[in-house]
mmCIF file of C-alpha atoms in Angstrom:
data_model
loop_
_atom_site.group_PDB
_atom_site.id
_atom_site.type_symbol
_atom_site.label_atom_id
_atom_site.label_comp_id
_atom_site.label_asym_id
_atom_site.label_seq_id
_atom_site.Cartn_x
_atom_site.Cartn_y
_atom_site.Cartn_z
ATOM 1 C CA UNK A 15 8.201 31.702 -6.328
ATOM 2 C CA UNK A 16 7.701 28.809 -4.111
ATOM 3 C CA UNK A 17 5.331 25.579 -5.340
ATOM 4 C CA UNK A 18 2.898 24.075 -2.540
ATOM 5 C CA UNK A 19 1.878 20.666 -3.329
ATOM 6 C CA UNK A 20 -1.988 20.788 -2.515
ATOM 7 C CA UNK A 21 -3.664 17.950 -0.922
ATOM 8 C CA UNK A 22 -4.557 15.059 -3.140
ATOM 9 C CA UNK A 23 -8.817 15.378 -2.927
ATOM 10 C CA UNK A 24 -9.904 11.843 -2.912
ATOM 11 C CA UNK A 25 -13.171 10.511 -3.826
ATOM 12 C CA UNK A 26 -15.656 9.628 -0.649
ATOM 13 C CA UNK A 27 -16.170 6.433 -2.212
ATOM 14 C CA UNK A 28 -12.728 5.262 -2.184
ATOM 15 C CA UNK A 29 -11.090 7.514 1.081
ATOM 16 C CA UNK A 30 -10.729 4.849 3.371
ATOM 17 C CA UNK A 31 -8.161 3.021 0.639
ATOM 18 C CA UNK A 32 -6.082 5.803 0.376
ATOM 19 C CA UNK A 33 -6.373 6.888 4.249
ATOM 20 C CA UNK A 34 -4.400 3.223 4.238
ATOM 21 C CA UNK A 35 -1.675 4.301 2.145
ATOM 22 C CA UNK A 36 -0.484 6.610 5.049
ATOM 23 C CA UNK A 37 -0.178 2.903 7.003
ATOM 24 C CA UNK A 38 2.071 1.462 4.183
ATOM 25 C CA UNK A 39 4.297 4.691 3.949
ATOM 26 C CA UNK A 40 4.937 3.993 7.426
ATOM 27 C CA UNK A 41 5.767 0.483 7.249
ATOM 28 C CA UNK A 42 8.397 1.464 4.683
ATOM 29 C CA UNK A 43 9.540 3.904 7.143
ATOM 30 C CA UNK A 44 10.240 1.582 9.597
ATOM 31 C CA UNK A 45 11.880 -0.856 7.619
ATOM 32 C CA UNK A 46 14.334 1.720 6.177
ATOM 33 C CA UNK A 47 14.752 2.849 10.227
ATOM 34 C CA UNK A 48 15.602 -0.836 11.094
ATOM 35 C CA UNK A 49 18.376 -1.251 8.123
ATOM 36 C CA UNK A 50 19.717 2.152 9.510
ATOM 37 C CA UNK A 51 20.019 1.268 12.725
ATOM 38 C CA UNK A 52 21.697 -2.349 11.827
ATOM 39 C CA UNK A 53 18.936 -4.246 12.795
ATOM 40 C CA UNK A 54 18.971 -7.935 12.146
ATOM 41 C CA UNK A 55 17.076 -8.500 8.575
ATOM 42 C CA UNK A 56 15.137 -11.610 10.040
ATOM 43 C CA UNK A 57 13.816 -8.793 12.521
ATOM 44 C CA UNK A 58 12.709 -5.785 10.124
ATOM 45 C CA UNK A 59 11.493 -9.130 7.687
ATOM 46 C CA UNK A 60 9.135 -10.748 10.100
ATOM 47 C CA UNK A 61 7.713 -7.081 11.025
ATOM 48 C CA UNK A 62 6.802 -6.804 7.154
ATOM 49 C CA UNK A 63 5.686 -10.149 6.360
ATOM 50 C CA UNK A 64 3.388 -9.795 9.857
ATOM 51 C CA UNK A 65 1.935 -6.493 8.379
ATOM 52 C CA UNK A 66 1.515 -8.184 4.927
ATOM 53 C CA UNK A 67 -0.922 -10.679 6.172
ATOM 54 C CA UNK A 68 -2.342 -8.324 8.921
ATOM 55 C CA UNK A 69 -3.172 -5.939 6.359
ATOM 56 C CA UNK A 70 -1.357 -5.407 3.090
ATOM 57 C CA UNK A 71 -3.028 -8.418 1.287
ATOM 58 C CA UNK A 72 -6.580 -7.902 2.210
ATOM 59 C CA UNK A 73 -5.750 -4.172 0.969
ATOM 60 C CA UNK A 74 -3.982 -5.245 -2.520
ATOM 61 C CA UNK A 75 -6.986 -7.648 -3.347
ATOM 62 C CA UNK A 76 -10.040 -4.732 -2.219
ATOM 63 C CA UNK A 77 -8.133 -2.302 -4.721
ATOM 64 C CA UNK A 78 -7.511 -5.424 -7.429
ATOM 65 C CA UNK A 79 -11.186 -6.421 -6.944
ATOM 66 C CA UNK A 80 -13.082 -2.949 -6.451
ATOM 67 C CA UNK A 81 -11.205 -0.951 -8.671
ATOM 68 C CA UNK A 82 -8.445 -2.036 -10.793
ATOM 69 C CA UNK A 83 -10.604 -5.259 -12.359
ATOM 70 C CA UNK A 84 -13.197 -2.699 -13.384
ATOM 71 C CA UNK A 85 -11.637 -0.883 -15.462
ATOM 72 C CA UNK A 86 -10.856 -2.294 -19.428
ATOM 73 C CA UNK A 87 -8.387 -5.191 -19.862
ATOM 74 C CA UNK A 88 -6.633 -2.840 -21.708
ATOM 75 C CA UNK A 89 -6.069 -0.198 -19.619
ATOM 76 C CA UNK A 90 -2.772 0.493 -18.986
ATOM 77 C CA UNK A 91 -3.020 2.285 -15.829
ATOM 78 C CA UNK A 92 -4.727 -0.308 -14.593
ATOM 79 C CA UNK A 93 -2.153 -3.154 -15.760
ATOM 80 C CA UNK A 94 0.265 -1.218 -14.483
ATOM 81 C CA UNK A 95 -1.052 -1.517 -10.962
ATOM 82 C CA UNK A 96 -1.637 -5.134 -11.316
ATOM 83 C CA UNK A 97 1.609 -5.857 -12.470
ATOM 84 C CA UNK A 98 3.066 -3.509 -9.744
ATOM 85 C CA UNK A 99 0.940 -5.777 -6.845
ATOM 86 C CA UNK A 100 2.804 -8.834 -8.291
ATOM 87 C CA UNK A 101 5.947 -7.281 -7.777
ATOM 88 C CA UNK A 102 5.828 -6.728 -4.245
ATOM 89 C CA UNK A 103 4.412 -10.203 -3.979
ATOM 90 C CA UNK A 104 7.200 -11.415 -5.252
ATOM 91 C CA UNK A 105 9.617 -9.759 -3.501
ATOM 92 C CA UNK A 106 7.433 -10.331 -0.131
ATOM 93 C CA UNK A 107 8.146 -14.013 -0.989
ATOM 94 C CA UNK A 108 11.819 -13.210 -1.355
ATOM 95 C CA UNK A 109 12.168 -11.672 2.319
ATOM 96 C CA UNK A 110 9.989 -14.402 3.630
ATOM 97 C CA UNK A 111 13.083 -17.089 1.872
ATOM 98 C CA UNK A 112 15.911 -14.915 2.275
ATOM 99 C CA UNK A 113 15.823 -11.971 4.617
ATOM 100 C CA UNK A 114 18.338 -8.911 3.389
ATOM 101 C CA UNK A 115 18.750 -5.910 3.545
ATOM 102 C CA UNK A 116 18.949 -5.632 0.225
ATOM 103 C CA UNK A 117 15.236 -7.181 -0.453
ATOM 104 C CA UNK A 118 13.794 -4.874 2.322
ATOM 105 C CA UNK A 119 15.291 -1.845 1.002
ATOM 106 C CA UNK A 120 14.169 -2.863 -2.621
ATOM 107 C CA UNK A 121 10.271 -4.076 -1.095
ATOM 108 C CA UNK A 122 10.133 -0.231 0.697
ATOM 109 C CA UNK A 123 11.677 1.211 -2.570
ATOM 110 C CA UNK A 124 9.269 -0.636 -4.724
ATOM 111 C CA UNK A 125 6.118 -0.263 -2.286
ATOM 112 C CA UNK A 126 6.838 3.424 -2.077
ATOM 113 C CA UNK A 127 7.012 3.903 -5.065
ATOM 114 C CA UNK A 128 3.661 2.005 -6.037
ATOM 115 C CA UNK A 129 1.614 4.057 -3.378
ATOM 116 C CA UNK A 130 2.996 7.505 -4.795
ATOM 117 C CA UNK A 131 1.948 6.075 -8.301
ATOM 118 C CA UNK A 132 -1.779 5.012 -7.267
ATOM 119 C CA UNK A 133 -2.126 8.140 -5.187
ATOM 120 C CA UNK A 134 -1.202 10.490 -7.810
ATOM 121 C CA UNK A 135 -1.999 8.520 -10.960
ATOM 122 C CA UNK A 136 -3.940 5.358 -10.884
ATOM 123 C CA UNK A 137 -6.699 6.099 -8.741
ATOM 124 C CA UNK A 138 -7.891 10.009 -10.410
ATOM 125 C CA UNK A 139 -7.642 7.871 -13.405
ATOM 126 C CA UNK A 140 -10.082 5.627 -11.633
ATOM 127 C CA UNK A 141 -12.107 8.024 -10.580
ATOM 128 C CA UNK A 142 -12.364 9.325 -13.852
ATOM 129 C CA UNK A 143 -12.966 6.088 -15.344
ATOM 130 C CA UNK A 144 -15.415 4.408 -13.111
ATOM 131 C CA UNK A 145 -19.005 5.050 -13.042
ATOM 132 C CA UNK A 146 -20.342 6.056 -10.017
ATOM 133 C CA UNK A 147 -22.130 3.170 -9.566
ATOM 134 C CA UNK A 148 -18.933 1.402 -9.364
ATOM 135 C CA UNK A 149 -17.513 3.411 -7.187
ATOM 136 C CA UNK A 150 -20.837 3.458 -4.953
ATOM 137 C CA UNK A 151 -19.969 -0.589 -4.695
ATOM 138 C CA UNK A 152 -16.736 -0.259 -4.062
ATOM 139 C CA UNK A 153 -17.541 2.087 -1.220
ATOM 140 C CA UNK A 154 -20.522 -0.430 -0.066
ATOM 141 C CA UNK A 155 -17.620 -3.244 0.649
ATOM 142 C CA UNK A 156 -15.216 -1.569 2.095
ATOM 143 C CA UNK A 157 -18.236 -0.075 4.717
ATOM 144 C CA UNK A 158 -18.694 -3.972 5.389
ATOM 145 C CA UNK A 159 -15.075 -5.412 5.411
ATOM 146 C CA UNK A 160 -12.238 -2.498 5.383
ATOM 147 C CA UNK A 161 -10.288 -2.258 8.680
ATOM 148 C CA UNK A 162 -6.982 -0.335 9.094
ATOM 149 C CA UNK A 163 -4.165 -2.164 10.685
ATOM 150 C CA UNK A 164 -4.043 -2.230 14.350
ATOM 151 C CA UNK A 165 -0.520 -3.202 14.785
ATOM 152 C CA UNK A 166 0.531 -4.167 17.956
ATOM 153 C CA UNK A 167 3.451 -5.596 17.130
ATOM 154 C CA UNK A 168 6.145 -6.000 19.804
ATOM 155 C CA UNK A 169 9.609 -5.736 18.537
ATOM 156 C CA UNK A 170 9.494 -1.580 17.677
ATOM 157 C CA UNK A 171 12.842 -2.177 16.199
ATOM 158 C CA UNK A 172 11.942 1.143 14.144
ATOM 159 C CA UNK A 173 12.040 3.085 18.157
ATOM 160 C CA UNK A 174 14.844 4.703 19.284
ATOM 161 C CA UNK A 175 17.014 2.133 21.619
#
Protein backbone atom coordinates (compact mmCIF):
# COMPACT_ATOMS: atom_id res chain seq x y z
CA UNK A 1 0.00 0.00 0.00
CA UNK A 2 1.66 3.06 -1.20
CA UNK A 3 0.80 6.76 0.57
CA UNK A 4 0.42 9.83 -1.98
CA UNK A 5 0.90 13.03 -0.32
CA UNK A 6 -2.07 15.16 -1.83
CA UNK A 7 -1.61 18.69 -2.68
CA UNK A 8 -1.74 21.14 0.16
CA UNK A 9 -5.32 23.20 -0.93
CA UNK A 10 -4.57 26.70 0.01
CA UNK A 11 -6.95 29.38 0.69
CA UNK A 12 -7.54 32.03 -2.42
CA UNK A 13 -6.99 34.65 -0.02
CA UNK A 14 -3.61 33.77 0.98
CA UNK A 15 -2.23 31.64 -2.48
CA UNK A 16 0.05 34.06 -3.66
CA UNK A 17 2.12 33.68 -0.06
CA UNK A 18 2.45 30.23 -0.34
CA UNK A 19 2.98 30.20 -4.34
CA UNK A 20 6.30 32.16 -2.76
CA UNK A 21 7.36 29.42 -0.67
CA UNK A 22 8.22 27.42 -3.90
CA UNK A 23 10.83 30.66 -4.44
CA UNK A 24 12.42 30.12 -0.94
CA UNK A 25 12.68 26.23 -1.37
CA UNK A 26 14.67 27.10 -4.24
CA UNK A 27 16.93 29.51 -2.77
CA UNK A 28 17.79 26.81 -0.23
CA UNK A 29 18.41 24.65 -3.10
CA UNK A 30 20.87 26.63 -4.48
CA UNK A 31 22.70 27.39 -1.55
CA UNK A 32 23.05 23.69 -0.60
CA UNK A 33 24.20 23.28 -4.65
CA UNK A 34 26.89 26.02 -4.09
CA UNK A 35 28.39 24.32 -0.68
CA UNK A 36 28.38 21.06 -2.84
CA UNK A 37 30.09 22.22 -5.47
CA UNK A 38 32.85 24.13 -3.14
CA UNK A 39 31.78 27.35 -3.93
CA UNK A 40 33.30 30.25 -2.11
CA UNK A 41 30.83 31.07 1.04
CA UNK A 42 31.16 34.94 0.34
CA UNK A 43 29.58 33.79 -3.12
CA UNK A 44 26.49 31.47 -2.10
CA UNK A 45 26.24 34.43 1.04
CA UNK A 46 25.84 37.47 -1.10
CA UNK A 47 23.27 35.38 -3.43
CA UNK A 48 21.12 34.93 -0.10
CA UNK A 49 21.49 38.14 1.53
CA UNK A 50 20.59 39.73 -2.25
CA UNK A 51 17.38 37.52 -2.24
CA UNK A 52 16.68 38.50 1.44
CA UNK A 53 16.24 42.09 0.65
CA UNK A 54 14.88 41.42 -2.93
CA UNK A 55 12.25 39.43 -1.49
CA UNK A 56 12.43 37.41 1.70
CA UNK A 57 11.86 40.46 4.05
CA UNK A 58 9.00 42.11 2.37
CA UNK A 59 7.54 38.37 2.44
CA UNK A 60 8.35 37.66 6.35
CA UNK A 61 6.72 41.09 7.35
CA UNK A 62 3.22 40.54 4.79
CA UNK A 63 2.85 37.06 6.66
CA UNK A 64 3.91 38.79 10.31
CA UNK A 65 1.51 41.68 9.51
CA UNK A 66 -1.50 39.93 7.56
CA UNK A 67 -1.61 36.87 9.31
CA UNK A 68 0.47 35.88 12.14
CA UNK A 69 -0.33 39.41 14.25
CA UNK A 70 -3.98 38.51 13.88
CA UNK A 71 -4.22 35.79 15.50
CA UNK A 72 -4.23 35.80 19.78
CA UNK A 73 -1.00 36.78 21.59
CA UNK A 74 -1.25 33.56 22.85
CA UNK A 75 -1.33 31.47 20.15
CA UNK A 76 1.28 29.24 19.95
CA UNK A 77 1.28 28.48 16.39
CA UNK A 78 1.48 31.76 15.78
CA UNK A 79 4.54 32.51 18.27
CA UNK A 80 6.05 29.85 16.90
CA UNK A 81 6.26 31.46 13.49
CA UNK A 82 7.34 34.68 14.90
CA UNK A 83 9.97 33.32 16.80
CA UNK A 84 10.97 31.11 13.78
CA UNK A 85 11.23 34.65 11.44
CA UNK A 86 13.70 35.90 14.13
CA UNK A 87 15.74 33.03 13.73
CA UNK A 88 16.54 33.29 10.25
CA UNK A 89 17.08 36.96 10.88
CA UNK A 90 19.51 36.22 12.98
CA UNK A 91 21.31 33.88 11.26
CA UNK A 92 20.88 36.15 7.92
CA UNK A 93 22.90 38.64 10.06
CA UNK A 94 25.43 35.94 10.81
CA UNK A 95 26.21 35.16 6.97
CA UNK A 96 26.11 38.82 6.25
CA UNK A 97 29.32 39.05 9.33
CA UNK A 98 30.78 35.81 8.76
CA UNK A 99 30.11 33.87 5.61
CA UNK A 100 30.36 29.77 6.21
CA UNK A 101 29.36 27.11 5.16
CA UNK A 102 28.30 26.16 8.18
CA UNK A 103 25.74 29.31 8.63
CA UNK A 104 24.40 28.70 5.03
CA UNK A 105 23.79 25.15 5.54
CA UNK A 106 22.15 25.93 9.02
CA UNK A 107 20.01 29.30 7.28
CA UNK A 108 18.70 26.54 4.34
CA UNK A 109 18.23 23.92 7.17
CA UNK A 110 16.39 26.34 9.33
CA UNK A 111 14.43 28.17 6.37
CA UNK A 112 13.38 24.79 5.10
CA UNK A 113 12.32 23.75 7.74
CA UNK A 114 10.12 26.93 8.64
CA UNK A 115 8.36 26.84 5.13
CA UNK A 116 7.44 22.99 5.56
CA UNK A 117 6.08 24.09 9.09
CA UNK A 118 3.85 27.15 7.79
CA UNK A 119 2.80 25.15 4.77
CA UNK A 120 1.61 22.24 6.60
CA UNK A 121 0.83 23.70 10.02
CA UNK A 122 0.72 27.36 10.63
CA UNK A 123 -1.19 28.63 7.89
CA UNK A 124 -4.53 25.74 7.93
CA UNK A 125 -4.32 26.82 11.45
CA UNK A 126 -4.70 30.30 10.10
CA UNK A 127 -7.14 29.61 7.96
CA UNK A 128 -9.02 28.07 10.52
CA UNK A 129 -8.51 30.79 12.85
CA UNK A 130 -9.01 33.90 10.88
CA UNK A 131 -12.24 35.31 9.94
CA UNK A 132 -12.82 35.76 6.56
CA UNK A 133 -12.80 39.18 6.76
CA UNK A 134 -9.28 38.95 7.75
CA UNK A 135 -8.33 36.94 5.33
CA UNK A 136 -10.36 39.10 2.64
CA UNK A 137 -7.68 42.01 3.89
CA UNK A 138 -4.97 40.12 3.79
CA UNK A 139 -5.78 39.14 0.24
CA UNK A 140 -6.69 43.03 -0.56
CA UNK A 141 -2.76 43.92 0.24
CA UNK A 142 -1.08 41.52 -1.20
CA UNK A 143 -3.40 42.39 -4.68
CA UNK A 144 -1.75 45.97 -4.11
CA UNK A 145 1.90 45.22 -2.99
CA UNK A 146 2.88 41.29 -3.39
CA UNK A 147 5.45 40.65 -6.17
CA UNK A 148 7.42 37.37 -6.57
CA UNK A 149 11.11 37.66 -6.92
CA UNK A 150 12.44 38.32 -10.27
CA UNK A 151 15.94 37.31 -9.71
CA UNK A 152 18.29 38.12 -12.13
CA UNK A 153 21.08 37.58 -10.36
CA UNK A 154 24.37 36.96 -12.20
CA UNK A 155 26.68 34.65 -10.48
CA UNK A 156 24.38 31.13 -11.07
CA UNK A 157 26.92 29.55 -8.88
CA UNK A 158 23.97 26.92 -8.24
CA UNK A 159 24.47 26.01 -12.57
CA UNK A 160 26.39 23.38 -13.63
CA UNK A 161 30.14 24.76 -14.55
Amino acid sequence: MTTEKKPIKRSPYIVALSRDHHHTLLLCWKIRQGIAKNIAAARIAAYALHFDKLFLKTHFRQEEELLFTKLPPVDELGRQGIGEHASIRALLEKISLQPSYAALNEFAFELDNHIRFEERTLFPHIEKKLSEQQLQYAAEVLDKEHQSPDDNWEDIFWEKQ
